[in-house]
mmCIF file of C-alpha atoms in Angstrom:
data_model
loop_
_atom_site.group_PDB
_atom_site.id
_atom_site.type_symbol
_atom_site.label_atom_id
_atom_site.label_comp_id
_atom_site.label_asym_id
_atom_site.label_seq_id
_atom_site.Cartn_x
_atom_site.Cartn_y
_atom_site.Cartn_z
ATOM 1 C CA MET A 192 -2.282 9.631 -34.847
ATOM 2 C CA GLY A 193 -4.144 7.783 -32.150
ATOM 3 C CA THR A 194 -4.267 4.028 -31.730
ATOM 4 C CA VAL A 195 -6.296 1.941 -29.286
ATOM 5 C CA THR A 196 -3.554 -0.490 -28.281
ATOM 6 C CA ALA A 197 -0.651 0.986 -26.375
ATOM 7 C CA PRO A 198 2.213 1.420 -28.875
ATOM 8 C CA TRP A 199 4.869 1.438 -26.108
ATOM 9 C CA LYS A 200 3.749 -1.979 -24.861
ATOM 10 C CA GLN A 201 5.493 -3.840 -27.675
ATOM 11 C CA LEU A 202 8.719 -1.937 -26.990
ATOM 12 C CA LEU A 203 8.438 -2.973 -23.338
ATOM 13 C CA LEU A 204 7.709 -6.612 -24.187
ATOM 14 C CA ASN A 205 10.762 -6.612 -26.497
ATOM 15 C CA ALA A 206 12.933 -5.156 -23.718
ATOM 16 C CA LEU A 207 11.650 -7.783 -21.263
ATOM 17 C CA GLU A 208 12.476 -10.481 -23.798
ATOM 18 C CA SER A 209 15.984 -9.252 -24.578
ATOM 19 C CA ASN A 210 16.809 -8.797 -20.863
ATOM 20 C CA SER A 211 15.038 -11.932 -19.613
ATOM 21 C CA HIS A 212 18.329 -13.650 -18.729
ATOM 22 C CA LEU A 213 18.724 -11.083 -15.925
ATOM 23 C CA LYS A 214 16.730 -11.745 -12.751
ATOM 24 C CA HIS A 215 16.573 -8.023 -11.985
ATOM 25 C CA SER A 216 14.987 -7.136 -15.340
ATOM 26 C CA SER A 217 11.565 -7.269 -13.656
ATOM 27 C CA TYR A 218 12.638 -4.864 -10.877
ATOM 28 C CA VAL A 219 11.334 -1.331 -11.321
ATOM 29 C CA GLN A 220 11.565 1.800 -9.194
ATOM 30 C CA LEU A 221 8.206 3.145 -8.062
ATOM 31 C CA ALA A 222 8.012 6.799 -7.017
ATOM 32 C CA THR A 223 5.159 8.116 -4.894
ATOM 33 C CA ILE A 224 4.512 11.222 -2.838
ATOM 34 C CA GLY A 225 5.196 10.706 0.847
ATOM 35 C CA SER A 226 2.870 11.804 3.634
ATOM 36 C CA ASN A 227 5.331 14.628 4.379
ATOM 37 C CA GLY A 228 5.001 15.881 0.789
ATOM 38 C CA ARG A 229 8.457 14.625 -0.193
ATOM 39 C CA PRO A 230 9.183 12.104 -2.940
ATOM 40 C CA SER A 231 9.447 8.449 -1.982
ATOM 41 C CA ASN A 232 11.110 5.811 -4.175
ATOM 42 C CA ARG A 233 11.666 2.042 -3.915
ATOM 43 C CA SER A 234 12.166 -1.095 -6.005
ATOM 44 C CA VAL A 235 9.154 -3.314 -6.650
ATOM 45 C CA VAL A 236 8.619 -6.339 -8.889
ATOM 46 C CA PHE A 237 6.676 -6.115 -12.148
ATOM 47 C CA ARG A 238 4.106 -8.954 -12.041
ATOM 48 C CA GLY A 239 2.892 -8.620 -15.611
ATOM 49 C CA PHE A 240 0.034 -6.885 -17.344
ATOM 50 C CA HIS A 241 -3.600 -7.384 -16.412
ATOM 51 C CA GLU A 242 -4.909 -9.689 -19.155
ATOM 52 C CA ASN A 243 -4.684 -7.939 -22.514
ATOM 53 C CA SER A 244 -4.627 -4.424 -21.120
ATOM 54 C CA ASP A 245 -1.626 -2.149 -20.569
ATOM 55 C CA ASN A 246 -2.283 -2.043 -16.823
ATOM 56 C CA ILE A 247 0.729 -3.025 -14.735
ATOM 57 C CA LEU A 248 0.421 -5.381 -11.743
ATOM 58 C CA ILE A 249 2.514 -5.035 -8.574
ATOM 59 C CA ASN A 250 2.136 -7.058 -5.356
ATOM 60 C CA THR A 251 2.718 -5.399 -2.021
ATOM 61 C CA ASP A 252 1.947 -5.568 1.693
ATOM 62 C CA THR A 253 -0.941 -3.386 2.920
ATOM 63 C CA ARG A 254 1.251 -2.414 5.886
ATOM 64 C CA THR A 255 3.990 -0.767 3.776
ATOM 65 C CA ARG A 256 4.317 2.999 3.598
ATOM 66 C CA LYS A 257 3.637 3.093 -0.156
ATOM 67 C CA VAL A 258 0.038 1.918 0.355
ATOM 68 C CA GLU A 259 -0.578 4.723 2.863
ATOM 69 C CA GLU A 260 1.055 7.189 0.459
ATOM 70 C CA LEU A 261 -0.980 6.029 -2.542
ATOM 71 C CA LYS A 262 -4.195 6.475 -0.540
ATOM 72 C CA HIS A 263 -3.303 10.176 -0.205
ATOM 73 C CA CYS A 264 -1.983 10.614 -3.744
ATOM 74 C CA PRO A 265 -2.742 7.808 -6.240
ATOM 75 C CA PHE A 266 -0.245 9.005 -8.850
ATOM 76 C CA SER A 267 3.074 7.329 -9.455
ATOM 77 C CA GLU A 268 5.959 7.169 -11.874
ATOM 78 C CA ILE A 269 7.788 3.947 -12.518
ATOM 79 C CA CYS A 270 11.360 4.210 -13.744
ATOM 80 C CA TRP A 271 12.410 0.968 -15.442
ATOM 81 C CA TYR A 272 15.958 0.703 -16.670
ATOM 82 C CA PHE A 273 17.025 -2.364 -18.653
ATOM 83 C CA THR A 274 20.705 -2.901 -17.935
ATOM 84 C CA ASP A 275 21.481 -5.067 -20.945
ATOM 85 C CA SER A 276 19.614 -3.258 -23.730
ATOM 86 C CA TRP A 277 20.183 0.214 -22.200
ATOM 87 C CA GLU A 278 16.514 1.167 -22.476
ATOM 88 C CA GLN A 279 14.575 3.275 -19.991
ATOM 89 C CA PHE A 280 10.798 3.460 -19.585
ATOM 90 C CA ARG A 281 9.276 6.150 -17.394
ATOM 91 C CA ILE A 282 5.656 5.140 -16.869
ATOM 92 C CA ASN A 283 3.375 7.702 -15.256
ATOM 93 C CA GLY A 284 -0.174 6.978 -14.184
ATOM 94 C CA ARG A 285 -2.734 6.381 -11.484
ATOM 95 C CA ILE A 286 -2.635 3.408 -9.145
ATOM 96 C CA ASP A 287 -5.658 1.456 -7.978
ATOM 97 C CA ILE A 288 -5.146 -0.216 -4.576
ATOM 98 C CA ILE A 289 -6.887 -3.582 -4.311
ATOM 99 C CA ASP A 290 -6.833 -5.045 -0.814
ATOM 100 C CA GLY A 291 -9.104 -7.694 0.703
ATOM 101 C CA SER A 292 -11.722 -5.117 1.681
ATOM 102 C CA ASN A 293 -12.350 -4.015 -1.910
ATOM 103 C CA PRO A 294 -16.114 -4.029 -2.640
ATOM 104 C CA ASP A 295 -15.592 -4.927 -6.328
ATOM 105 C CA SER A 296 -15.757 -8.712 -6.727
ATOM 106 C CA GLU A 297 -14.069 -8.569 -10.137
ATOM 107 C CA LYS A 298 -11.097 -6.737 -8.614
ATOM 108 C CA LEU A 299 -10.954 -9.233 -5.761
ATOM 109 C CA GLN A 300 -10.642 -11.982 -8.367
ATOM 110 C CA ILE A 301 -7.683 -10.220 -9.996
ATOM 111 C CA ARG A 302 -6.086 -9.944 -6.535
ATOM 112 C CA GLU A 303 -6.661 -13.648 -5.879
ATOM 113 C CA LYS A 304 -5.185 -14.567 -9.242
ATOM 114 C CA SER A 305 -2.064 -12.524 -8.492
ATOM 115 C CA TRP A 306 -1.752 -14.233 -5.093
ATOM 116 C CA PHE A 307 -1.782 -17.704 -6.624
ATOM 117 C CA ALA A 308 0.593 -16.586 -9.403
ATOM 118 C CA SER A 309 3.234 -15.671 -6.789
ATOM 119 C CA SER A 310 5.584 -18.291 -5.369
ATOM 120 C CA PRO A 311 4.914 -19.937 -1.961
ATOM 121 C CA ARG A 312 8.127 -18.278 -0.780
ATOM 122 C CA SER A 313 6.972 -14.798 -1.667
ATOM 123 C CA ARG A 314 3.535 -15.504 -0.114
ATOM 124 C CA LEU A 315 5.324 -16.188 3.195
ATOM 125 C CA GLN A 316 6.552 -12.576 3.319
ATOM 126 C CA TYR A 317 3.069 -11.360 4.127
ATOM 127 C CA LEU A 318 3.074 -13.319 7.376
ATOM 128 C CA GLY A 319 6.240 -11.574 8.599
ATOM 129 C CA PRO A 320 6.379 -8.805 11.177
ATOM 130 C CA TYR A 321 5.149 -5.300 10.375
ATOM 131 C CA PRO A 322 7.459 -3.805 7.679
ATOM 132 C CA GLY A 323 9.382 -0.703 8.768
ATOM 133 C CA LEU A 324 8.876 -1.185 12.512
ATOM 134 C CA PRO A 325 11.867 -1.789 14.808
ATOM 135 C CA GLN A 326 12.995 -5.401 14.665
ATOM 136 C CA LEU A 327 12.256 -7.058 17.991
ATOM 137 C CA SER A 328 13.473 -10.579 17.322
ATOM 138 C CA GLU A 329 16.530 -11.952 15.571
ATOM 139 C CA GLU A 330 14.999 -15.333 14.866
ATOM 140 C CA PRO A 331 13.483 -15.923 11.459
ATOM 141 C CA GLN A 332 9.799 -16.723 11.745
ATOM 142 C CA GLU A 333 9.134 -20.381 11.073
ATOM 143 C CA THR A 334 5.841 -20.178 9.265
ATOM 144 C CA SER A 335 4.271 -21.857 6.305
ATOM 145 C CA VAL A 336 1.423 -21.091 3.972
ATOM 146 C CA ASP A 337 -1.143 -23.653 2.857
ATOM 147 C CA PRO A 338 -0.581 -23.616 -0.936
ATOM 148 C CA SER A 339 -4.310 -23.834 -1.602
ATOM 149 C CA ALA A 340 -5.269 -21.022 0.794
ATOM 150 C CA GLY A 341 -6.370 -17.719 -0.708
ATOM 151 C CA PRO A 342 -4.716 -14.320 -0.114
ATOM 152 C CA VAL A 343 -4.021 -13.220 3.455
ATOM 153 C CA SER A 344 -5.398 -9.839 4.512
ATOM 154 C CA GLU A 345 -1.918 -8.222 4.283
ATOM 155 C CA PHE A 346 -1.722 -9.021 0.559
ATOM 156 C CA CYS A 347 -2.445 -6.063 -1.647
ATOM 157 C CA LEU A 348 -2.458 -5.701 -5.418
ATOM 158 C CA LEU A 349 -1.503 -2.415 -7.048
ATOM 159 C CA VAL A 350 -2.735 -1.771 -10.592
ATOM 160 C CA LEU A 351 -1.019 1.056 -12.459
ATOM 161 C CA ASP A 352 -3.012 2.553 -15.325
ATOM 162 C CA PRO A 353 -0.394 4.308 -17.525
ATOM 163 C CA GLU A 354 -1.202 7.766 -18.897
ATOM 164 C CA GLN A 355 2.211 8.786 -20.225
ATOM 165 C CA VAL A 356 5.315 6.792 -21.140
ATOM 166 C CA ASP A 357 8.719 8.363 -21.803
ATOM 167 C CA TYR A 358 10.965 5.892 -23.657
ATOM 168 C CA LEU A 359 14.710 6.365 -24.036
ATOM 169 C CA ASN A 360 17.178 4.095 -25.807
ATOM 170 C CA LEU A 361 20.718 4.917 -24.694
ATOM 171 C CA LYS A 362 22.306 2.869 -27.482
ATOM 172 C CA THR A 363 20.582 4.747 -30.314
ATOM 173 C CA ASN A 364 19.836 7.950 -28.337
ATOM 174 C CA LYS A 365 16.234 7.673 -29.543
ATOM 175 C CA ARG A 366 13.567 9.096 -27.238
ATOM 176 C CA LEU A 367 9.838 8.775 -27.703
ATOM 177 C CA MET A 368 7.030 10.323 -25.692
ATOM 178 C CA PHE A 369 3.764 8.375 -25.606
ATOM 179 C CA THR A 370 0.723 10.272 -24.366
ATOM 180 C CA SER A 371 -2.806 8.956 -23.845
ATOM 181 C CA THR A 372 -6.107 10.734 -24.195
ATOM 182 C CA GLN A 373 -9.657 9.515 -23.610
ATOM 183 C CA SER A 374 -11.809 9.258 -26.709
ATOM 184 C CA GLN A 375 -15.444 10.388 -26.662
ATOM 185 C CA ILE A 376 -16.557 6.803 -26.023
ATOM 186 C CA GLY A 377 -14.120 6.526 -23.081
ATOM 187 C CA GLU A 378 -11.465 4.533 -24.932
ATOM 188 C CA LYS A 379 -7.838 5.297 -24.224
ATOM 189 C CA CYS A 380 -5.988 6.574 -27.314
ATOM 190 C CA TRP A 381 -2.222 6.835 -27.558
ATOM 191 C CA THR A 382 -0.159 9.285 -29.580
ATOM 192 C CA SER A 383 3.610 9.289 -29.852
ATOM 193 C CA GLU A 384 6.225 11.869 -30.690
ATOM 194 C CA ARG A 385 9.970 11.721 -31.140
ATOM 195 C CA ILE A 386 11.635 14.156 -28.747
ATOM 196 C CA ASN A 387 15.188 15.262 -28.024
ATOM 197 C CA PRO A 388 17.050 12.982 -25.586
ATOM 198 C CA MET B 123 23.723 6.510 19.461
ATOM 199 C CA GLY B 124 24.852 9.354 17.230
ATOM 200 C CA THR B 125 28.022 9.533 15.160
ATOM 201 C CA VAL B 126 29.418 12.412 13.096
ATOM 202 C CA THR B 127 30.456 10.437 10.015
ATOM 203 C CA ALA B 128 27.632 8.883 8.039
ATOM 204 C CA PRO B 129 27.529 5.188 9.024
ATOM 205 C CA TRP B 130 25.699 4.205 5.805
ATOM 206 C CA LYS B 131 28.469 5.650 3.638
ATOM 207 C CA GLN B 132 30.791 2.697 4.239
ATOM 208 C CA LEU B 133 27.978 0.274 3.303
ATOM 209 C CA LEU B 134 27.489 2.235 0.078
ATOM 210 C CA LEU B 135 31.209 2.318 -0.722
ATOM 211 C CA ASN B 136 31.345 -1.459 -0.168
ATOM 212 C CA ALA B 137 28.379 -1.966 -2.500
ATOM 213 C CA LEU B 138 30.019 0.234 -5.160
ATOM 214 C CA GLU B 139 33.191 -1.816 -4.822
ATOM 215 C CA SER B 140 31.508 -5.218 -5.039
ATOM 216 C CA ASN B 141 29.390 -4.128 -8.050
ATOM 217 C CA SER B 142 32.092 -2.102 -9.808
ATOM 218 C CA HIS B 143 32.378 -4.617 -12.670
ATOM 219 C CA LEU B 144 28.890 -3.529 -13.768
ATOM 220 C CA LYS B 145 28.703 -0.286 -15.736
ATOM 221 C CA HIS B 146 25.179 0.371 -14.481
ATOM 222 C CA SER B 147 26.183 0.182 -10.811
ATOM 223 C CA SER B 148 26.505 3.984 -10.779
ATOM 224 C CA TYR B 149 22.994 4.485 -12.218
ATOM 225 C CA VAL B 150 20.422 5.549 -9.647
ATOM 226 C CA GLN B 151 16.750 6.495 -9.895
ATOM 227 C CA LEU B 152 15.996 10.028 -8.762
ATOM 228 C CA ALA B 153 12.425 10.852 -7.745
ATOM 229 C CA THR B 154 11.162 14.424 -7.601
ATOM 230 C CA ILE B 155 7.773 16.099 -7.438
ATOM 231 C CA GLY B 156 6.559 17.243 -10.835
ATOM 232 C CA SER B 157 5.079 20.665 -11.531
ATOM 233 C CA ASN B 158 1.664 18.987 -11.743
ATOM 234 C CA GLY B 159 2.106 17.599 -8.223
ATOM 235 C CA ARG B 160 2.700 14.051 -9.463
ATOM 236 C CA PRO B 161 5.819 12.003 -8.838
ATOM 237 C CA SER B 162 8.560 12.083 -11.449
ATOM 238 C CA ASN B 163 11.323 9.467 -11.686
ATOM 239 C CA ARG B 164 14.372 8.954 -13.912
ATOM 240 C CA SER B 165 17.845 7.390 -14.011
ATOM 241 C CA VAL B 166 20.831 9.616 -13.345
ATOM 242 C CA VAL B 167 24.533 8.893 -12.861
ATOM 243 C CA PHE B 168 26.173 9.035 -9.432
ATOM 244 C CA ARG B 169 29.301 11.227 -9.824
ATOM 245 C CA GLY B 170 30.771 10.584 -6.392
ATOM 246 C CA PHE B 171 30.685 12.327 -3.056
ATOM 247 C CA HIS B 172 31.714 15.937 -2.545
ATOM 248 C CA GLU B 173 35.181 15.667 -0.996
ATOM 249 C CA ASN B 174 34.953 13.937 2.373
ATOM 250 C CA SER B 175 31.293 14.691 2.956
ATOM 251 C CA ASP B 176 28.284 12.412 2.402
ATOM 252 C CA ASN B 177 26.858 14.808 -0.192
ATOM 253 C CA ILE B 178 26.073 13.123 -3.507
ATOM 254 C CA LEU B 179 27.008 14.739 -6.845
ATOM 255 C CA ILE B 180 24.881 14.443 -9.999
ATOM 256 C CA ASN B 181 25.440 16.246 -13.306
ATOM 257 C CA THR B 182 22.486 17.399 -15.344
ATOM 258 C CA ASP B 183 21.331 19.857 -18.000
ATOM 259 C CA THR B 184 19.686 23.060 -16.739
ATOM 260 C CA ARG B 185 17.040 22.596 -19.452
ATOM 261 C CA THR B 186 15.743 19.254 -18.143
ATOM 262 C CA ARG B 187 12.430 19.040 -16.321
ATOM 263 C CA LYS B 188 14.050 17.833 -13.086
ATOM 264 C CA VAL B 189 15.809 21.191 -12.584
ATOM 265 C CA GLU B 190 12.509 23.050 -12.933
ATOM 266 C CA GLU B 191 10.890 20.559 -10.538
ATOM 267 C CA LEU B 192 13.657 20.849 -7.942
ATOM 268 C CA LYS B 193 13.301 24.643 -7.971
ATOM 269 C CA HIS B 194 9.695 24.174 -6.826
ATOM 270 C CA CYS B 195 10.396 21.336 -4.390
ATOM 271 C CA PRO B 196 14.055 20.679 -3.491
ATOM 272 C CA PHE B 197 13.402 17.288 -1.903
ATOM 273 C CA SER B 198 14.245 14.033 -3.585
ATOM 274 C CA GLU B 199 14.600 10.334 -2.950
ATOM 275 C CA ILE B 200 17.213 8.283 -4.742
ATOM 276 C CA CYS B 201 16.545 4.572 -5.114
ATOM 277 C CA TRP B 202 19.777 2.715 -5.768
ATOM 278 C CA TYR B 203 19.598 -0.992 -6.384
ATOM 279 C CA PHE B 204 22.811 -3.006 -6.755
ATOM 280 C CA THR B 205 22.014 -5.889 -9.068
ATOM 281 C CA ASP B 206 24.931 -8.110 -8.084
ATOM 282 C CA SER B 207 24.958 -7.744 -4.288
ATOM 283 C CA TRP B 208 21.157 -7.370 -4.024
ATOM 284 C CA GLU B 209 21.385 -4.255 -1.872
ATOM 285 C CA GLN B 210 19.055 -1.269 -2.003
ATOM 286 C CA PHE B 211 19.714 2.234 -0.695
ATOM 287 C CA ARG B 212 16.860 4.728 -0.497
ATOM 288 C CA ILE B 213 18.502 8.115 0.080
ATOM 289 C CA ASN B 214 16.205 10.980 0.981
ATOM 290 C CA GLY B 215 17.334 14.576 1.233
ATOM 291 C CA ARG B 216 17.417 18.088 -0.103
ATOM 292 C CA ILE B 217 19.058 19.023 -3.395
ATOM 293 C CA ASP B 218 21.091 22.148 -4.020
ATOM 294 C CA ILE B 219 21.048 23.264 -7.679
ATOM 295 C CA ILE B 220 24.342 24.789 -8.799
ATOM 296 C CA ASP B 221 24.201 26.361 -12.251
ATOM 297 C CA GLY B 222 26.491 28.972 -13.786
ATOM 298 C CA SER B 223 24.520 31.856 -12.240
ATOM 299 C CA ASN B 224 25.183 30.713 -8.670
ATOM 300 C CA PRO B 225 26.467 33.651 -6.578
ATOM 301 C CA ASP B 226 28.619 31.390 -4.343
ATOM 302 C CA SER B 227 32.141 31.182 -5.813
ATOM 303 C CA GLU B 228 32.955 28.066 -3.772
ATOM 304 C CA LYS B 229 29.941 26.267 -5.276
ATOM 305 C CA LEU B 230 30.951 27.438 -8.749
ATOM 306 C CA GLN B 231 34.320 25.785 -8.179
ATOM 307 C CA ILE B 232 32.656 22.488 -7.265
ATOM 308 C CA ARG B 233 30.609 22.758 -10.453
ATOM 309 C CA GLU B 234 33.733 23.438 -12.529
ATOM 310 C CA LYS B 235 35.518 20.479 -10.954
ATOM 311 C CA SER B 236 32.601 18.214 -11.814
ATOM 312 C CA TRP B 237 32.643 19.494 -15.415
ATOM 313 C CA PHE B 238 36.307 18.642 -15.881
ATOM 314 C CA ALA B 239 35.820 15.272 -14.152
ATOM 315 C CA SER B 240 33.274 14.255 -16.809
ATOM 316 C CA SER B 241 34.369 12.775 -20.132
ATOM 317 C CA PRO B 242 34.592 14.932 -23.296
ATOM 318 C CA ARG B 243 31.823 12.735 -24.724
ATOM 319 C CA SER B 244 29.450 13.479 -21.878
ATOM 320 C CA ARG B 245 30.328 17.192 -22.041
ATOM 321 C CA LEU B 246 29.116 17.188 -25.657
ATOM 322 C CA GLN B 247 25.577 16.312 -24.502
ATOM 323 C CA TYR B 248 25.104 19.812 -23.135
ATOM 324 C CA LEU B 249 25.498 21.282 -26.619
ATOM 325 C CA GLY B 250 22.648 19.171 -28.001
ATOM 326 C CA PRO B 251 19.143 20.412 -28.741
ATOM 327 C CA TYR B 252 16.713 21.236 -25.922
ATOM 328 C CA PRO B 253 15.896 17.980 -24.052
ATOM 329 C CA GLY B 254 12.230 16.945 -24.182
ATOM 330 C CA LEU B 255 11.281 19.177 -27.113
ATOM 331 C CA PRO B 256 10.078 17.635 -30.387
ATOM 332 C CA GLN B 257 12.996 16.430 -32.500
ATOM 333 C CA LEU B 258 13.263 18.611 -35.591
ATOM 334 C CA SER B 259 16.287 17.079 -37.265
ATOM 335 C CA GLU B 260 17.409 13.493 -37.792
ATOM 336 C CA GLU B 261 21.057 14.373 -38.235
ATOM 337 C CA PRO B 262 23.367 14.029 -35.276
ATOM 338 C CA GLN B 263 24.899 17.375 -34.388
ATOM 339 C CA GLU B 264 28.542 17.565 -35.392
ATOM 340 C CA THR B 265 29.977 19.536 -32.517
ATOM 341 C CA SER B 266 33.068 19.417 -30.387
ATOM 342 C CA VAL B 267 34.114 20.801 -27.047
ATOM 343 C CA ASP B 268 37.492 22.416 -26.380
ATOM 344 C CA PRO B 269 38.869 20.098 -23.657
ATOM 345 C CA SER B 270 40.304 23.043 -21.723
ATOM 346 C CA ALA B 271 37.114 25.127 -21.834
ATOM 347 C CA GLY B 272 35.110 25.503 -18.618
ATOM 348 C CA PRO B 273 31.482 24.467 -18.118
ATOM 349 C CA VAL B 274 28.878 25.614 -20.648
ATOM 350 C CA SER B 275 25.846 27.454 -19.270
ATOM 351 C CA GLU B 276 23.616 24.370 -19.732
ATOM 352 C CA PHE B 277 25.771 22.394 -17.303
ATOM 353 C CA CYS B 278 24.268 22.076 -13.871
ATOM 354 C CA LEU B 279 25.474 20.287 -10.762
ATOM 355 C CA LEU B 280 23.007 18.802 -8.287
ATOM 356 C CA VAL B 281 24.208 18.201 -4.729
ATOM 357 C CA LEU B 282 22.034 15.916 -2.612
ATOM 358 C CA ASP B 283 22.417 16.334 1.156
ATOM 359 C CA PRO B 284 21.074 13.061 2.632
ATOM 360 C CA GLU B 285 18.814 13.236 5.693
ATOM 361 C CA GLN B 286 17.568 9.651 5.834
ATOM 362 C CA VAL B 287 18.857 6.414 4.326
ATOM 363 C CA ASP B 288 16.864 3.183 4.223
ATOM 364 C CA TYR B 289 19.180 0.227 3.569
ATOM 365 C CA LEU B 290 17.944 -3.235 2.570
ATOM 366 C CA ASN B 291 20.000 -6.339 1.853
ATOM 367 C CA LEU B 292 17.896 -8.858 -0.065
ATOM 368 C CA LYS B 293 20.408 -11.678 0.474
ATOM 369 C CA THR B 294 20.355 -11.457 4.282
ATOM 370 C CA ASN B 295 16.955 -9.728 4.586
ATOM 371 C CA LYS B 296 18.620 -7.162 6.858
ATOM 372 C CA ARG B 297 17.142 -3.674 6.840
ATOM 373 C CA LEU B 298 18.603 -0.625 8.561
ATOM 374 C CA MET B 299 17.169 2.861 8.886
ATOM 375 C CA PHE B 300 19.689 5.680 9.203
ATOM 376 C CA THR B 301 18.325 9.024 10.378
ATOM 377 C CA SER B 302 20.194 12.308 10.760
ATOM 378 C CA THR B 303 19.646 15.096 13.240
ATOM 379 C CA GLN B 304 21.401 18.439 13.647
ATOM 380 C CA SER B 305 23.455 18.824 16.811
ATOM 381 C CA GLN B 306 23.406 22.086 18.765
ATOM 382 C CA ILE B 307 26.571 23.234 17.008
ATOM 383 C CA GLY B 308 25.004 22.480 13.614
ATOM 384 C CA GLU B 309 26.797 19.181 13.004
ATOM 385 C CA LYS B 310 24.889 16.385 11.342
ATOM 386 C CA CYS B 311 24.527 13.330 13.618
ATOM 387 C CA TRP B 312 23.409 9.915 12.396
ATOM 388 C CA THR B 313 21.539 7.242 14.307
ATOM 389 C CA SER B 314 20.647 3.811 12.987
ATOM 390 C CA GLU B 315 18.048 1.224 13.821
ATOM 391 C CA ARG B 316 17.372 -2.278 12.592
ATOM 392 C CA ILE B 317 13.835 -2.490 11.227
ATOM 393 C CA ASN B 318 11.628 -5.204 9.755
ATOM 394 C CA PRO B 319 12.148 -5.759 5.994
#
């Protein structure tokens, strides 16, 4: 049976709530396809859902390899394991890359909002040297960001639009597969099925 | 400068030691390329290194999707985040699939050793219904495994041979890239470089 709101979202919100005492509960592993055709996998921070949707927000630096990789192949799977409640969410979908050059003013507003929602400390990261290049200097860069200044050009917002969610509870051994389809009027509909763990 | 023993292995052993009070410290996220060409990502359990090598052992069920995926594309990246020491290891390499039909008797012995090293409880998993298929019965299967019996046909050992390791320490912001090359006599040599986080 299809529903219009994502039925896995409440499970995820519950898991976030019951694991909220752990700083790392918002850390997820994001898999992409590397330029060499091999899998690539790293931890990123979940920055919430976009408004009332089930779209997942992730901040990153335009200069990181994942942005390059997502330009070639926009698909990704997040693996999110909650260490206290023993729940795993595998969230598969397409990622929209929103950098400062995006022509869509509405998307640029979402990017700006995510910039101001991040801490001054995490905003500083985007002023650091090019990620992944050989480190030339030992000294930490003494820089500061004007708290009222908008996003720097290195700041990039990733928006993951989930298409399939594989939920596993290791305490109860319950596993559910959530699959989305597009309705005739373009609305996303979700169905779920209990599958063997 | 090249070395013959993997220089990242000691860092990993230290991280395992300093996070050993956490049950989930042996859980890693394994990314593969799905049959549809999209990334696939799930948690698996690190079962140690093969003898004195830097090859990583993972047990799985031959019927899971990852085995099918690895047959098409043997490359994988593990993302391993240690929640107490704030260290991340991204381990990229090729995976050798060792199931019961493997023609190499030495590999079959490694598989058997890994079977007996796993708990009776985890051995039971391989007798369960086909993973990922719709669940037909609510009742838990009442089965048992003879503790002296060798591996069942569903038991499969994955051996990851690392080629590149990207290490990041979030407490010190230190990032190191370890890259392997083959020497002329076929020995694996590792070099490391400090790179920007």
